[in-house]
XYZ file of C-alpha atoms in Angstrom:
272
model
C 71.041 23.985 269.426
C 74.198 25.221 267.779
C 75.713 25.457 264.394
C 78.728 22.779 265.431
C 78.494 19.254 264.775
C 80.618 18.859 268.321
C 77.220 19.462 269.749
C 75.261 17.289 267.335
C 73.573 14.283 269.532
C 72.839 10.911 267.844
C 70.444 9.996 270.437
C 68.368 13.367 270.211
C 68.356 13.318 266.378
C 67.359 9.638 266.303
C 64.399 10.458 268.521
C 63.828 13.908 266.713
C 63.829 11.854 263.493
C 61.216 9.139 264.802
C 58.852 11.669 266.437
C 58.633 13.459 262.698
C 58.246 10.072 260.767
C 55.121 7.653 260.440
C 55.693 4.111 261.651
C 55.260 2.842 257.871
C 58.233 4.596 257.046
C 61.502 2.655 257.252
C 63.728 5.613 258.728
C 61.428 5.325 261.715
C 63.529 2.307 263.022
C 66.833 3.937 261.744
C 70.037 4.151 263.361
C 71.994 7.461 264.001
C 75.701 7.426 264.719
C 78.253 10.610 264.839
C 81.756 10.347 264.748
C 84.191 13.189 265.243
C 86.719 12.222 262.421
C 86.555 9.641 259.255
C 87.947 9.209 255.931
C 84.438 9.226 254.089
C 81.031 8.244 255.634
C 80.241 7.122 252.527
C 83.404 4.975 252.302
C 82.960 3.407 255.968
C 79.165 2.352 254.894
C 79.566 0.822 251.814
C 82.629 -1.436 253.533
C 80.035 -2.559 255.662
C 76.937 -2.340 253.638
C 75.774 -5.813 254.309
C 75.249 -4.972 258.277
C 74.213 -1.355 257.638
C 70.918 -1.474 256.747
C 68.824 1.959 257.858
C 72.063 3.392 259.008
C 72.999 7.486 259.191
C 76.367 8.234 259.713
C 77.369 11.799 260.251
C 80.968 13.215 260.644
C 82.132 16.091 262.215
C 85.036 16.091 259.700
C 86.154 14.115 256.857
C 89.499 13.472 256.054
C 89.220 12.019 252.584
C 85.390 13.016 251.432
C 84.686 11.888 247.747
C 82.479 13.848 245.440
C 81.256 12.521 242.063
C 83.433 11.163 239.566
C 86.263 10.356 242.318
C 86.814 14.091 242.958
C 87.628 15.537 246.348
C 84.746 16.782 248.863
C 86.465 19.260 250.955
C 85.183 18.539 254.565
C 86.710 21.037 257.168
C 85.123 21.021 260.878
C 83.642 24.141 260.072
C 79.899 23.668 261.113
C 78.715 22.083 257.785
C 76.849 18.762 256.892
C 78.809 15.598 256.005
C 76.128 12.637 256.084
C 75.712 9.159 254.561
C 72.782 6.915 254.937
C 72.961 3.159 253.972
C 69.789 1.187 252.941
C 68.747 -2.283 251.529
C 66.356 -2.259 248.688
C 65.003 -5.037 246.024
C 64.458 -2.536 243.896
C 66.007 -2.767 240.322
C 69.129 -0.821 239.086
C 66.754 1.110 236.722
C 65.004 2.462 239.657
C 67.982 3.035 241.838
C 69.267 5.072 238.977
C 66.950 7.666 239.576
C 67.409 8.134 243.022
C 70.219 10.693 242.950
C 67.648 12.987 241.271
C 64.547 12.353 243.621
C 67.041 12.681 246.723
C 67.952 15.976 245.276
C 64.264 17.157 244.470
C 63.095 16.113 247.932
C 66.309 17.577 249.839
C 65.824 21.122 248.060
C 61.821 20.870 248.982
C 62.509 20.460 252.786
C 65.267 22.664 253.107
C 63.382 25.599 251.100
C 60.556 24.683 253.715
C 63.010 25.091 256.244
C 64.780 28.256 255.435
C 62.260 30.100 252.963
C 64.639 30.711 250.322
C 64.889 28.669 246.814
C 67.061 25.880 246.434
C 67.550 24.763 242.856
C 69.362 21.517 241.526
C 72.166 21.083 238.897
C 72.117 18.028 237.014
C 72.692 15.353 238.127
C 73.544 16.205 241.842
C 74.315 19.408 243.013
C 72.533 21.774 245.387
C 72.601 25.461 244.188
C 71.716 28.719 246.042
C 71.608 32.128 244.550
C 73.363 30.815 241.483
C 76.132 29.110 243.544
C 76.835 25.360 244.527
C 75.974 24.666 248.214
C 75.687 21.179 248.477
C 76.136 17.761 246.452
C 75.267 14.254 246.657
C 77.124 10.932 245.895
C 75.276 7.758 245.352
C 76.999 4.447 245.482
C 75.723 0.607 245.387
C 76.742 -2.598 246.389
C 75.274 -6.092 245.739
C 74.402 -8.017 248.942
C 72.645 -10.878 247.585
C 70.674 -12.098 244.625
C 67.730 -9.232 244.225
C 69.032 -6.935 246.910
C 71.242 -4.038 246.519
C 72.917 -2.055 249.187
C 72.454 1.833 248.284
C 74.523 4.344 250.058
C 73.648 7.948 249.400
C 76.176 10.728 250.600
C 75.243 14.537 251.104
C 77.293 17.174 251.769
C 75.776 20.696 252.660
C 77.623 23.937 253.185
C 75.913 25.145 256.127
C 78.301 27.670 258.073
C 81.216 27.997 255.903
C 82.252 27.143 252.212
C 85.553 26.348 250.411
C 87.552 29.297 248.742
C 86.016 29.948 245.491
C 89.199 30.997 243.751
C 91.122 27.536 244.806
C 87.786 25.435 243.855
C 87.284 27.380 240.612
C 83.872 27.948 240.785
C 81.047 29.762 242.690
C 80.139 28.237 245.963
C 78.064 29.434 248.980
C 76.920 28.286 252.525
C 73.222 28.265 253.852
C 74.164 30.969 256.477
C 75.634 33.210 253.699
C 73.728 36.799 253.368
C 71.231 35.490 256.087
C 70.904 37.524 259.451
C 69.195 34.598 261.391
C 71.174 31.661 262.186
C 71.003 28.387 260.241
C 70.932 25.774 262.785
C 72.874 22.760 261.957
C 70.749 19.980 263.293
C 67.414 21.511 261.666
C 69.487 21.013 258.127
C 70.288 17.299 259.322
C 66.791 16.549 260.186
C 65.508 17.774 256.606
C 67.838 15.923 254.811
C 67.349 12.752 256.725
C 63.610 12.749 256.410
C 64.010 13.764 252.685
C 66.166 10.864 252.370
C 63.862 8.198 254.356
C 60.889 9.337 252.030
C 62.511 9.028 248.864
C 64.246 5.554 249.726
C 60.478 4.227 250.578
C 59.289 5.388 247.181
C 57.962 3.026 244.254
C 59.014 3.383 240.716
C 55.839 5.356 239.709
C 56.054 7.912 242.692
C 59.737 8.509 241.534
C 58.822 9.181 238.207
C 55.892 11.113 238.889
C 57.804 13.469 241.679
C 60.715 14.084 238.888
C 58.049 15.122 236.080
C 56.407 17.466 238.641
C 59.025 18.830 240.727
C 62.364 19.027 238.829
C 61.442 21.211 236.033
C 60.767 24.269 238.830
C 64.057 23.340 240.411
C 66.180 22.871 237.440
C 69.185 25.074 237.346
C 70.482 24.186 233.900
C 66.751 24.329 231.923
C 67.071 26.528 228.658
C 70.809 27.567 229.460
C 73.514 27.119 226.993
C 75.552 23.922 228.450
C 78.840 22.265 227.507
C 78.957 18.663 228.569
C 82.601 17.516 228.878
C 82.945 13.601 228.462
C 85.391 11.199 229.659
C 87.094 10.964 226.100
C 87.628 14.426 226.178
C 84.650 15.727 223.745
C 82.816 18.565 224.707
C 79.336 18.766 223.186
C 77.246 22.201 223.522
C 73.890 22.510 223.389
C 70.834 24.217 225.169
C 69.779 22.162 228.085
C 66.005 20.903 228.026
C 65.530 18.897 231.281
C 65.489 15.354 232.117
C 64.409 12.321 230.129
C 62.169 9.815 231.593
C 65.248 7.508 232.550
C 67.205 10.644 234.625
C 69.407 11.504 231.521
C 70.302 15.089 230.483
C 68.464 16.175 227.458
C 70.365 18.858 225.393
C 69.530 20.447 222.020
C 72.276 20.533 219.730
C 71.277 22.485 217.188
C 67.986 20.928 216.686
C 69.205 17.341 217.511
C 68.260 15.927 220.786
C 70.982 13.988 222.602
C 70.917 12.566 226.161
C 73.733 12.310 228.410
C 74.092 10.214 231.510
C 77.728 10.935 232.385
C 79.977 13.788 232.307
C 80.780 17.369 233.601
C 78.258 20.104 232.768
C 79.250 23.684 232.714
C 77.570 27.075 231.812
C 79.086 30.233 231.196
C 81.102 31.066 234.410
C 79.529 27.771 236.616
C 82.483 25.224 236.507
C 81.443 21.616 236.212
């Protein structure tokens, strides 16, 4: 195994994934596709959503990777993970809206099991290591037919390298940073793939139970002073108090609890 996506093998990844999943899990039939260069794995799968049920797409490099709120996700060919998964679901949008949080919890849990280091979550979809961002997620949906939604979840993880902090304007890191032993990209890819499949099979009750039990212990923002910048140019300041039942961010604004569903969240030195 190597730390370069150039050596990632779709057939071997698919075989390893199926060997580690039960037959009852949808991912036991998932297709795995690896490409050298693409504009965006999410954009590509979304454009083919109707025919892309249970389909993983991994790229060595993205030329137009997309982050949350339309931001650019820097995706150089440097041994990092750029992965998207498309699946079809009959779950209502109220359940689908909780998936980014649940994906984050399960990805963080499995990466921690693999690496032995604590991975935290910054609401709503960032992975943090040692107080610095090391990854992120983007979930997009498309209606296929009445009662059926195609969900595309994209995951980017800094494995071997990370963007320049000064250019990015916030602290960032990679899983390999400050570690003597190598972080194997294939291991990271499999952990992320297994996490996505596990969550995509959960019921609403399972998802809410998972978030209730596991989100607080990984909540990077919990009990910290935060600033929520909204699209109207309004900044709201307060103390983060976890997530609400429907996935919104709870902020204590001087004794008045407010719940936010959108906006960039920053605190101290941490950028949005």
